[in-house]
Coordinates of N, CA and C in Angstrom, one line a residue:
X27 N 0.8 -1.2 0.0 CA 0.0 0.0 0.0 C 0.9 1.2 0.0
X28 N 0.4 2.2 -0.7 CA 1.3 3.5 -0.6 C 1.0 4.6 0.6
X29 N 2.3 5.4 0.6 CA 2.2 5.8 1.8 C 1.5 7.6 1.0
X30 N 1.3 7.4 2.4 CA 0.1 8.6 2.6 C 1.2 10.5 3.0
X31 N 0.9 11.2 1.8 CA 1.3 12.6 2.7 C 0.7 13.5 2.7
X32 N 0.7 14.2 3.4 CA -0.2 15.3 4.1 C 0.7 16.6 3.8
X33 N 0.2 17.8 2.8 CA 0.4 18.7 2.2 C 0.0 19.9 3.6
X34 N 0.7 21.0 4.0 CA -0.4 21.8 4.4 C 0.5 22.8 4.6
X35 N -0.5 23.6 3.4 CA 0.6 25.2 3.4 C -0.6 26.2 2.4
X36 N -0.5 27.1 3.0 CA -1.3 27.9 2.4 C -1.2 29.2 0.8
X37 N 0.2 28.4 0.0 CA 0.9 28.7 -1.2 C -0.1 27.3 -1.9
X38 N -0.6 28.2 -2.4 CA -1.4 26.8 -3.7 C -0.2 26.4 -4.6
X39 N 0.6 27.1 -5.1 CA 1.5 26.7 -6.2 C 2.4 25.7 -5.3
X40 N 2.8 25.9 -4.4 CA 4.0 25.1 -3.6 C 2.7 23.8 -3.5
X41 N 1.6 24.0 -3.1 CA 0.9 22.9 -2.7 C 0.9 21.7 -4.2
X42 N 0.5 22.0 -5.1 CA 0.8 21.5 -6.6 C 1.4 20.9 -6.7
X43 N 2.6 21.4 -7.2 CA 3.9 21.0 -7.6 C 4.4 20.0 -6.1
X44 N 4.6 20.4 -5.2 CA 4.9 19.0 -4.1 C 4.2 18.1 -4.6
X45 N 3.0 17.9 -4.6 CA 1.7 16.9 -4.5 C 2.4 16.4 -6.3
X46 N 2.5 16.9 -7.2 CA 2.0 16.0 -8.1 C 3.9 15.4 -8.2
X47 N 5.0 15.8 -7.4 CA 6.3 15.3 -7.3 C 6.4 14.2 -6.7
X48 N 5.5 14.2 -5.7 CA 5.0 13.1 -4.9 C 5.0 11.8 -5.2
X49 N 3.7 12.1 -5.9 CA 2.4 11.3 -6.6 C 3.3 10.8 -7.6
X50 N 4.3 11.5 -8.4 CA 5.4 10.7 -9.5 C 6.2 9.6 -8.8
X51 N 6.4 9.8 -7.4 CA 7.3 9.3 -6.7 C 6.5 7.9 -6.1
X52 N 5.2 7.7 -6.6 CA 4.2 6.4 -5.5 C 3.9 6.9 -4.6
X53 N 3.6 8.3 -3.9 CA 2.8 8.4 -2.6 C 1.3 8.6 -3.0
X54 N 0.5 8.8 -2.2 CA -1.0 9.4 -2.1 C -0.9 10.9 -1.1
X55 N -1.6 11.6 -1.7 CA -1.2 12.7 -1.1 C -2.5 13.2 -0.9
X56 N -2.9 14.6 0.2 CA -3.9 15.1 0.8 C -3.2 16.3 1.0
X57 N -4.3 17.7 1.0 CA -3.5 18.4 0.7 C -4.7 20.0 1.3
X58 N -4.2 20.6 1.8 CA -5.1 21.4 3.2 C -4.3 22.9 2.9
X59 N -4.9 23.8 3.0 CA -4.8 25.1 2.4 C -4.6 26.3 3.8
X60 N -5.2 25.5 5.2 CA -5.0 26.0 6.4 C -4.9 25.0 7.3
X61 N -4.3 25.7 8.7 CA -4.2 24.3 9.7 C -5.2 24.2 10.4
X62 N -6.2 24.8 10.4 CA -7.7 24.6 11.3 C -8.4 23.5 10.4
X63 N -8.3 23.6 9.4 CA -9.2 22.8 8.0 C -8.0 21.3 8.4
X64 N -7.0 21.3 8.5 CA -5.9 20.1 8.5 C -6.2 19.6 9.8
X65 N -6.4 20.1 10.9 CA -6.2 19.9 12.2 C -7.5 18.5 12.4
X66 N -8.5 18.9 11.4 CA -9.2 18.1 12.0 C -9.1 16.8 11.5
X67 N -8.7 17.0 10.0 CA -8.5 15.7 8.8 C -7.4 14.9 9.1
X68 N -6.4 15.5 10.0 CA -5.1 14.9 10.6 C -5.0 14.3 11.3
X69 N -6.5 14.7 12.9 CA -6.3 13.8 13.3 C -7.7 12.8 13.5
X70 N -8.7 12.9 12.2 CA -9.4 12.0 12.6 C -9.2 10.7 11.5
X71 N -8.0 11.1 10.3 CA -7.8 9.9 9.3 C -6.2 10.4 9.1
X72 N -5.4 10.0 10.0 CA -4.2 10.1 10.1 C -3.3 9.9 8.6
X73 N -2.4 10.7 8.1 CA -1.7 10.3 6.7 C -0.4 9.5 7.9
X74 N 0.4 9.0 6.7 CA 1.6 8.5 7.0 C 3.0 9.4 7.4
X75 N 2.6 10.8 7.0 CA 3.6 12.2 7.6 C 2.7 13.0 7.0
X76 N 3.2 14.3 7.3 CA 2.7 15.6 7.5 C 3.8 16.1 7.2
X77 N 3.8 17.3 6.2 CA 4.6 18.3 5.7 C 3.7 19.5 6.1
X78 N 4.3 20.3 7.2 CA 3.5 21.3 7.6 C 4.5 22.7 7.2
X79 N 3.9 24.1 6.8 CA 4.0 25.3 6.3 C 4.0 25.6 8.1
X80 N 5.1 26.4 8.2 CA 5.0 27.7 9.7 C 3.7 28.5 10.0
X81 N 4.5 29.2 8.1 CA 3.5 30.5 8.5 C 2.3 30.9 7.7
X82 N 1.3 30.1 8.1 CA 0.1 30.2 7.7 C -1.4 31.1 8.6
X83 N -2.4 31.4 7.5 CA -3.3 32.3 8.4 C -3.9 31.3 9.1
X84 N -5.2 31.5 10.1 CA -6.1 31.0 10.9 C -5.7 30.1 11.9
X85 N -4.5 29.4 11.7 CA -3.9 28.3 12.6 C -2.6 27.9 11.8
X86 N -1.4 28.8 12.7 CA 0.2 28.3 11.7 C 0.4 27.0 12.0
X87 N 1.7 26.6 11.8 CA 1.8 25.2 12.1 C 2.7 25.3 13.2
X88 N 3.3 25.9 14.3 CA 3.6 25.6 15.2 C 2.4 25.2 16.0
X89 N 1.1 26.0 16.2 CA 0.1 25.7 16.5 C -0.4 24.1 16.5
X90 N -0.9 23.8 15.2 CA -1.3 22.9 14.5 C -0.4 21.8 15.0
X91 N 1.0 21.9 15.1 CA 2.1 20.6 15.8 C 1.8 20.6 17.2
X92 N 1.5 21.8 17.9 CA 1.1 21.9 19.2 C 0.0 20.9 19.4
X93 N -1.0 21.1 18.1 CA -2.3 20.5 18.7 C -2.4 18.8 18.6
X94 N -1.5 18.4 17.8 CA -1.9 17.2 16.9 C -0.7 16.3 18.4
X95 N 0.4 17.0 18.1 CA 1.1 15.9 19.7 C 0.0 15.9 20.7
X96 N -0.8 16.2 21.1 CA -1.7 16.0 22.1 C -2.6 14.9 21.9
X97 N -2.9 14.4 21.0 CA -3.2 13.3 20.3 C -2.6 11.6 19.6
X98 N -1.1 12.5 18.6 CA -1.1 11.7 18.0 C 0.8 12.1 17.6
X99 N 1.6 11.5 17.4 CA 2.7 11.3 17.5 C 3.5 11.0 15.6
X100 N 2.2 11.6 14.9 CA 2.4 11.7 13.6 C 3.8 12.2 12.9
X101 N 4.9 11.8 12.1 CA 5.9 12.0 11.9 C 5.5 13.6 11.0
X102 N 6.5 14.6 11.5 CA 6.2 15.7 11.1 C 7.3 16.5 10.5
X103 N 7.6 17.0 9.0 CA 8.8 17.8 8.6 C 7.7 19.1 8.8
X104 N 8.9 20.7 9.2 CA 8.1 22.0 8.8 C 8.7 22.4 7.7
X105 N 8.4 23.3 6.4 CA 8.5 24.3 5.8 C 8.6 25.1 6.8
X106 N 10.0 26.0 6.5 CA 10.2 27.0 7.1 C 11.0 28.2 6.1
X107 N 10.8 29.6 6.6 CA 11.3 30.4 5.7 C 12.8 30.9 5.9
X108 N 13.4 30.9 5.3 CA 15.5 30.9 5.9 C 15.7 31.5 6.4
X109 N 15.3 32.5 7.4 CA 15.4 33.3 8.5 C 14.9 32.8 9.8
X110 N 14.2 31.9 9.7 CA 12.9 31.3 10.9 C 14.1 30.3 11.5
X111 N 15.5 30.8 12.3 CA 16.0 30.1 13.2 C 15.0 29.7 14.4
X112 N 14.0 31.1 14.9 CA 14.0 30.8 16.4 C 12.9 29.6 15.7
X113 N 11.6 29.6 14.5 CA 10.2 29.1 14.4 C 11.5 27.8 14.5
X114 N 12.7 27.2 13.9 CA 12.6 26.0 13.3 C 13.4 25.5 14.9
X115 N 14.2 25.5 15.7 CA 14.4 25.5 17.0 C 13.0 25.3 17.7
X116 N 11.9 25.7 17.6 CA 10.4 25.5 18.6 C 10.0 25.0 18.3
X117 N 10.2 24.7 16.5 CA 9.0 23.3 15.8 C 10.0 22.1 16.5
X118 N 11.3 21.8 16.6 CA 12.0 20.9 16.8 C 11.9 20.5 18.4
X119 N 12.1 21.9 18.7 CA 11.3 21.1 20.9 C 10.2 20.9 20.8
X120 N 9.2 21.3 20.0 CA 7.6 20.7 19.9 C 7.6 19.6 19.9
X121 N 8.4 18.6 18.8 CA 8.2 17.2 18.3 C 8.0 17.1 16.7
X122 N 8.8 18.4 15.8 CA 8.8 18.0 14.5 C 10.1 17.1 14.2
X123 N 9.9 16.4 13.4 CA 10.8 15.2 13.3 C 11.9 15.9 12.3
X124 N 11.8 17.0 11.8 CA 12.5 17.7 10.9 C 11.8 18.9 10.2
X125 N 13.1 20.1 9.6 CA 12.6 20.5 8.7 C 13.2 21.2 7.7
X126 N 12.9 21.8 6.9 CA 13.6 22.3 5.1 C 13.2 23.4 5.2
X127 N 14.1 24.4 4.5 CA 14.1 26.0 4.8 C 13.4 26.5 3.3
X128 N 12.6 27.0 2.8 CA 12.4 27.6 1.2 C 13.3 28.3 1.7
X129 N 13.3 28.7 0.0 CA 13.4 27.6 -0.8 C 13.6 26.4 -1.0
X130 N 13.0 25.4 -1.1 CA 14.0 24.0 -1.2 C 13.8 22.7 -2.4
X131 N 14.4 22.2 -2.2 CA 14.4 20.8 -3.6 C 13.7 19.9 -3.3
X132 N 12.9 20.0 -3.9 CA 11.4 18.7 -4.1 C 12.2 17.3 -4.0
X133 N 13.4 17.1 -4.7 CA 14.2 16.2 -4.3 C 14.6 16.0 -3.3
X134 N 15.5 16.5 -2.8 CA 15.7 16.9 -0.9 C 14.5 16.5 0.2
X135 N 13.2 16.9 -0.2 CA 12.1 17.0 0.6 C 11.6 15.7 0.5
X136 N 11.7 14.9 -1.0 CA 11.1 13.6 -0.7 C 12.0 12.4 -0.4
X137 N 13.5 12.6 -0.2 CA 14.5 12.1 0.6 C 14.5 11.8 1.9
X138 N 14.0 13.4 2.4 CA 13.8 13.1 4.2 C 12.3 12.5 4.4
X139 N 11.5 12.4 3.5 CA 10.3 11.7 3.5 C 10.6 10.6 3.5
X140 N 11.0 9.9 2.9 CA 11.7 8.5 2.4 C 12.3 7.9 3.9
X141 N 13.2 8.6 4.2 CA 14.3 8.6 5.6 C 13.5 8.4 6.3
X142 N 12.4 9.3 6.7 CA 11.7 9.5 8.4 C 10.7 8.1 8.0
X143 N 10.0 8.0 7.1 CA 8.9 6.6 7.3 C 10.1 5.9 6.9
X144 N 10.9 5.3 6.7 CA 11.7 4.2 7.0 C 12.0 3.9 8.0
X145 N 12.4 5.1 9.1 CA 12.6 4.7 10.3 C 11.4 4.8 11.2
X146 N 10.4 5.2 11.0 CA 8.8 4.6 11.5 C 8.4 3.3 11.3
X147 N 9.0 2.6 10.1 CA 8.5 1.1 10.0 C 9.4 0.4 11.2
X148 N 10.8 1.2 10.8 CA 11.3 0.4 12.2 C 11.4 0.5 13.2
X149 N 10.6 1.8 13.3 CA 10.4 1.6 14.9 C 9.1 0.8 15.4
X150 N 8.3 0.6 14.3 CA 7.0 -0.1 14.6 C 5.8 0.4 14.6
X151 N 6.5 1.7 13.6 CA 5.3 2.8 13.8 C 4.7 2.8 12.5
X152 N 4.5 1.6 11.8 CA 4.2 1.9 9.8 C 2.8 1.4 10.1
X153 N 1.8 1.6 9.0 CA 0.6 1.1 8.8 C 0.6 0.0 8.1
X154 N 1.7 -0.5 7.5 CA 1.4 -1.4 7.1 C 1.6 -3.3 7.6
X155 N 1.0 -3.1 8.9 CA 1.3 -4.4 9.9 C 2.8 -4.4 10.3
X156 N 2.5 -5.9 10.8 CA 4.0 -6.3 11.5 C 5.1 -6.4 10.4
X157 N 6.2 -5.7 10.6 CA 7.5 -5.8 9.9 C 8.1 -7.4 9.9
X158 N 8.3 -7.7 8.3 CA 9.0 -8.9 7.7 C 10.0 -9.5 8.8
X159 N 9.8 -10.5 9.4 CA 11.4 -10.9 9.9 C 11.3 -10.8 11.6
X160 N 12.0 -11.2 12.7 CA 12.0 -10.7 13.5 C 12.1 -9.6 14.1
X161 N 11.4 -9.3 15.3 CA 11.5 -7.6 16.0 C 12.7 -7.7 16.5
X162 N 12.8 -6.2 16.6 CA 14.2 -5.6 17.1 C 14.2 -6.1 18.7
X163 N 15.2 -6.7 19.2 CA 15.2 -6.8 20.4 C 14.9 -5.8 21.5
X164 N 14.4 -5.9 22.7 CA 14.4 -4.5 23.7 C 15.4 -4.6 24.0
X165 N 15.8 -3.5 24.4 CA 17.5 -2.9 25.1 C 16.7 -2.1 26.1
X166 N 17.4 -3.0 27.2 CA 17.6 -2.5 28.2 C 18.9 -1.8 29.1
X167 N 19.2 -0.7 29.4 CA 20.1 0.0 30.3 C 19.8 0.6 31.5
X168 N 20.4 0.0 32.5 CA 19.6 0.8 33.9 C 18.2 1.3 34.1
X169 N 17.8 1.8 33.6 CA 16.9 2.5 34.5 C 15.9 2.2 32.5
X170 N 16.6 2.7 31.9 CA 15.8 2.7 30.2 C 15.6 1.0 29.8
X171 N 14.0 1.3 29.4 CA 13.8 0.2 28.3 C 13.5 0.4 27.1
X172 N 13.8 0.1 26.3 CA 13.5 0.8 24.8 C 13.1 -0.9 23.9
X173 N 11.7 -0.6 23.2 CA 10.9 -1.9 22.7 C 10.6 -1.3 21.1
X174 N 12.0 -1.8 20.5 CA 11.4 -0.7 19.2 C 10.5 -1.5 18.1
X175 N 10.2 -2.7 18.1 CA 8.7 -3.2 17.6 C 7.7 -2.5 18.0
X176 N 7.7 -1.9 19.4 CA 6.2 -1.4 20.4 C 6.8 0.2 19.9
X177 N 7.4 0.8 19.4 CA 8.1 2.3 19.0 C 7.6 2.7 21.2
X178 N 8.2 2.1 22.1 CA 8.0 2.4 23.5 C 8.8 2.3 24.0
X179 N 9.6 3.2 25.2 CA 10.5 3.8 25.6 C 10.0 4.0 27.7
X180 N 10.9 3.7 28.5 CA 10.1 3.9 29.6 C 11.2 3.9 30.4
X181 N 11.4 4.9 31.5 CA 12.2 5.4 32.4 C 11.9 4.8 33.9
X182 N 12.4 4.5 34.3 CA 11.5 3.7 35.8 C 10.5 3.3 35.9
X183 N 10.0 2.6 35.2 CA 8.4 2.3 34.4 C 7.9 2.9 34.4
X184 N 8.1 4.2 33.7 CA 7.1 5.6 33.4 C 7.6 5.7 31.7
X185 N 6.6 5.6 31.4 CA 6.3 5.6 29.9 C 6.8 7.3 29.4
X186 N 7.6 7.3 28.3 CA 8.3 8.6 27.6 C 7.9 8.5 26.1
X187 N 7.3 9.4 25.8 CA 6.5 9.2 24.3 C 7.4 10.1 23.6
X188 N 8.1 9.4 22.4 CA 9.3 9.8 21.8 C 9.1 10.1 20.6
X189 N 9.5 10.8 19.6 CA 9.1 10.7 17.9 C 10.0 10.0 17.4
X190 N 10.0 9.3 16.1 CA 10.9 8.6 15.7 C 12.5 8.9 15.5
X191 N 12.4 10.4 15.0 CA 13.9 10.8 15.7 C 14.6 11.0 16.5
X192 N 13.7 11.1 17.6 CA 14.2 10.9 18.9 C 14.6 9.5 19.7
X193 N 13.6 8.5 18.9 CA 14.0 7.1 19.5 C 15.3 6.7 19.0
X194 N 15.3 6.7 17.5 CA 16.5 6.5 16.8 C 17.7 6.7 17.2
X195 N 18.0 8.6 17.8 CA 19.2 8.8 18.5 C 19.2 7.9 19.9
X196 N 18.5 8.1 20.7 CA 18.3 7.8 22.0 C 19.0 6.0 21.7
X197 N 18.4 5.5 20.9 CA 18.5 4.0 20.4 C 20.3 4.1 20.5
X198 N 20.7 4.8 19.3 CA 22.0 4.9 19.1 C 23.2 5.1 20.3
X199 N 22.8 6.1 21.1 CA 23.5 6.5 22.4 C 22.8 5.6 23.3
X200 N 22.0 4.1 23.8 CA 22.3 3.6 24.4 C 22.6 2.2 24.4
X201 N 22.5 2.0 22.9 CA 23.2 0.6 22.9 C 25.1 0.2 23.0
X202 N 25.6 1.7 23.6 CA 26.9 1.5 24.0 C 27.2 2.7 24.6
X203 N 26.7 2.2 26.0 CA 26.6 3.4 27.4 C 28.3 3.2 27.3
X204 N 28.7 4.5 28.0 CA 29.4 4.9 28.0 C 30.9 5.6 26.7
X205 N 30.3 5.2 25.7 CA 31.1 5.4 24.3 C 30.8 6.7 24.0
X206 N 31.4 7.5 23.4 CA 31.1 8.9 22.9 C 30.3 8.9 21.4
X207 N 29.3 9.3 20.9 CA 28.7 9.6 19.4 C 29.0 10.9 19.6
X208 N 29.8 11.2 18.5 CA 29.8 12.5 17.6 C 28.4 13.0 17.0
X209 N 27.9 14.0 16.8 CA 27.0 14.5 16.1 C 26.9 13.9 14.9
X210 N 28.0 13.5 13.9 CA 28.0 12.9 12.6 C 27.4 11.6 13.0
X211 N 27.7 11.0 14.0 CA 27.5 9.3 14.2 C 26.0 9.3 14.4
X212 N 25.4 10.4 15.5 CA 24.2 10.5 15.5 C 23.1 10.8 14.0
X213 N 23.9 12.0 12.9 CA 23.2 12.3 12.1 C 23.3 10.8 11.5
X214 N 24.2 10.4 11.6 CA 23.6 8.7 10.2 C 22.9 7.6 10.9
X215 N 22.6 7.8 12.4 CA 21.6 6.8 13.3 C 20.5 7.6 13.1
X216 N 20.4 9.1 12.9 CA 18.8 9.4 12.4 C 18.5 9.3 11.5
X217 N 19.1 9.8 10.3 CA 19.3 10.5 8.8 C 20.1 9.4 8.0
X218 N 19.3 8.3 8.0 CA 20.1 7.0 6.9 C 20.7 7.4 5.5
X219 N 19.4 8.0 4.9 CA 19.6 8.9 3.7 C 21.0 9.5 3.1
X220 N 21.8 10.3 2.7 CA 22.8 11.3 2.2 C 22.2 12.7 2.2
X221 N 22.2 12.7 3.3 CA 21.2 14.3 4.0 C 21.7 15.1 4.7
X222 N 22.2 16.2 4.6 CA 23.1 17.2 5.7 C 22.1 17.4 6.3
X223 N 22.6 17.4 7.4 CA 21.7 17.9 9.0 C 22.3 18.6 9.8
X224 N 22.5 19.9 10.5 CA 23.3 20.4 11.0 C 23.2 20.3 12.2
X225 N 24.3 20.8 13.1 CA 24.7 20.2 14.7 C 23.7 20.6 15.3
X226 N 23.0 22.2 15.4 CA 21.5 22.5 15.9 C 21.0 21.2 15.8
X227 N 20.4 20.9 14.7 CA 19.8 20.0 14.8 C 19.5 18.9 15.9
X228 N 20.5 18.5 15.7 CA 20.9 17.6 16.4 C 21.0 17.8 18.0
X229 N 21.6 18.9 18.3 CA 21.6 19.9 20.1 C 20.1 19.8 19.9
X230 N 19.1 20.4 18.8 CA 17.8 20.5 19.9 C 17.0 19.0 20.2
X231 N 17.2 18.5 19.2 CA 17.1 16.7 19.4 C 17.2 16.1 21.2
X232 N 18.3 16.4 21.0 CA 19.0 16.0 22.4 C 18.4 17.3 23.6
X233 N 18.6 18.4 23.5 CA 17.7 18.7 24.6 C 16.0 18.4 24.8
X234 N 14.8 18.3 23.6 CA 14.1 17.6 23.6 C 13.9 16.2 24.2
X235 N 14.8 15.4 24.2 CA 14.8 14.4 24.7 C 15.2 14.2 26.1
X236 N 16.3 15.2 26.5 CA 15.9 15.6 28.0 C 14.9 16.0 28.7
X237 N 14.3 17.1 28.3 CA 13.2 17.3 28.7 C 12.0 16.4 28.9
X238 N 11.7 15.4 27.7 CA 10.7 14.6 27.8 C 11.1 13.8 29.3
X239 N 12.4 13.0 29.3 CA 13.1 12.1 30.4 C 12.7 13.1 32.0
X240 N 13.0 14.5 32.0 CA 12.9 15.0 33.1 C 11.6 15.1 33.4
X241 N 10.7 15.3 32.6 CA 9.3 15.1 32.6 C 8.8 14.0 33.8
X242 N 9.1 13.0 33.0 CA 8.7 11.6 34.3 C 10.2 11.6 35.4
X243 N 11.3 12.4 35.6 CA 12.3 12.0 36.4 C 13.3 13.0 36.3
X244 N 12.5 14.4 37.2 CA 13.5 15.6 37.3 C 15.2 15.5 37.7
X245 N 15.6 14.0 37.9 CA 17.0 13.9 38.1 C 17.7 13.5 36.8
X246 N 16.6 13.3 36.0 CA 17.2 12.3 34.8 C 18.9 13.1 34.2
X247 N 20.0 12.4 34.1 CA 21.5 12.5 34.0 C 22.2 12.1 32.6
X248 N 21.3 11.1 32.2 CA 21.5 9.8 31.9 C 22.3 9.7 30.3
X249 N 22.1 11.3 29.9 CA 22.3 11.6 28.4 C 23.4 12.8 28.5
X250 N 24.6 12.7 28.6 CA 25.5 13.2 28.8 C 26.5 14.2 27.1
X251 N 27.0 15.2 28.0 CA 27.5 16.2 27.0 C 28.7 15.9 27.3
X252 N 29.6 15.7 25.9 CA 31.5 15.9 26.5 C 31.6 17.2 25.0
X253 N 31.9 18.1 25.6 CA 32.0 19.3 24.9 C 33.3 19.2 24.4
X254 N 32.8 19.6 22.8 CA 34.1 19.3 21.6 C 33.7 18.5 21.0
X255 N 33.4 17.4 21.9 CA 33.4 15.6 21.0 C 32.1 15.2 20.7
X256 N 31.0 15.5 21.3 CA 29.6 15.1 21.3 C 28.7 14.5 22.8
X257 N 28.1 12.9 22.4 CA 27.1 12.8 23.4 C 27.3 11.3 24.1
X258 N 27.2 11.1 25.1 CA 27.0 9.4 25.5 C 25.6 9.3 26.2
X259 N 25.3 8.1 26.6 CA 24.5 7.7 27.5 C 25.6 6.9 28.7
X260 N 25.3 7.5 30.0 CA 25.9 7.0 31.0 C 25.8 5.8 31.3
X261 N 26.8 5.0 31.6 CA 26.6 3.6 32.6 C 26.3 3.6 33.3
X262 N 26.2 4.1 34.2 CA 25.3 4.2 35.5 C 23.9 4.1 35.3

C-alpha cells in the first residue's frame, strides 16, 4: 500500500507541484490550504507524515504541531522560511521530526520523506502491519527500556513518548553506554539517507529528549554532554 502525505501550506502553487512530485514518486497525497481545516483531517484519518508550512493564516503550524502531539505522535517535517531560526528550534522542541528552509528541492524533501517513514517502520510505527522478519530486540540500560517493535520507551516504568527521531538517537547513544557519538554518528543513526543535518539540529534533538526524560524523572542525567566531541549515554 502506498504511503500517505499530508500537504499543508497555504501557497497553492507550492501545494501543486509537491503533490504532483509526490504522486510521481508512489505516494498518495492530501492536501489542506490551512491548519484549522488540517487539524481536524489529521487527526481523525491520520496520513503516514505531514509536511506542515510555519506561517500560515487561521492556525500556523507551530500551532497545528502543538495540537496534533496532544493526540497523535504523527511524523512531522516543517516548511520553514530561511530566517525562521527561532520558528525551526520551537518546531523541533515541539516534536517536528525535521525540517527544510524555502526555498527547497522537491528532491531533498522527498529524501527526508523517504528517511523518516523508513525509520517509523522500524520503529513499529508503519501502517502497514508487522514488519518482515524478527522484531528488534528490547534494550535494556539501567533505568531505560526501549521496545522498538512497540516504537515504546520507559524510564523507571514511566512511559516517555518519543518521535521517531528521537527514538533513533536515544537508540544509538544507548546501545553503547558509556562510548562517545559524535553529532556525525548521531546524524547517520537518524538521517540513513545522504542528507546534511546540522549540529543544531541535532543539540535540539537532544535537549528535547531531555526534557521529555525529566518530565517523568527531574534527576534524569543519563544523556551526557562531552564538549568538543559530542554525546554518551551514561553507565550508571
Amino acid at each position: 500500500m502506498s504511503d500517505t502525505i499530508a500537504l499543508v501550506d497555504d501557497d497553492r502553487n507550492i501545494l501543486t507541484s509537491v503533490s504532483i512530485a509526490l504522486q510521481a514518486e508512489g505516494f498518495l497525497t492530501r492536501v489542506y490550504t490551512d491548519g484549522e481545516t488540517a487539524l481536524k483531517a489529521l487527526t481523525d484519518n491520520p496520513p503516514d507524515l505531514a509536511v506542515l508550512d510555519i506561517k500560515m493564516p487561521r492556525m500556523d503550524g507551530l500551532e497545528l504541531l502543538r495540537r496534533l502531539r496532544e493526540k497523535t505522535q504523527l511524523p512531522v517535517i516543517f516548511l520553514t522560511s530561511k530566517d525562521d531560526e527561532l520558528d525551526e528550534a520551537l518546531g523541533l522542541a515541539m516534536g517536528a521530526d525535521d525540517y527544510i528552509s524555502k526555498p527547497f528541492s522537491q528532491r531533498l524533501l522527498i529524501a527526508r520523506i523517504r528517511a523518516i517513514l523508513r525509520r517509523t517502520e522500524h520503529a513499529g510505527g508503519g501502517n502497514g502491519g508487522d514488519a518482515e522478519g524478527e522484531a528488534a530486540p528490547v534494550l535494556e540500560r539501567g533505568q531505560l527500556k526501549m521496545e522498538p517493535a512497540k516504537h515504546r520507551v520507559t524510564w523507571k516504568g514511566d512511559n516517555v513518548t518519543l518521535t521517531v527521531t528521537e527514538f533513533m538517537i536515544l537508540e544509538a547513544l544507548a546501545q553503547r553506554p558509556g562510548i562517545v557519538k559524535t553529532r556525525n554518528q548521531l546524524m547517520d543513526a537518524a538521517y540513513h539517507e545522504d542528507i546534511y543535518v546540522d549540529d543544531r539540529t541535532i543539540d535540539s534533538h537532544i535537549k528535547r529528549l531531555r526534557r521529555k526524560f525529566r518530565q517523568v524523572d527531574p534527576e534524569f542525567d543519563a544523556i551526557e554532554t562531552l564538549y568538543g566531541a559530542g554525546y554518551r549515554f551514561s553507565e550508571e
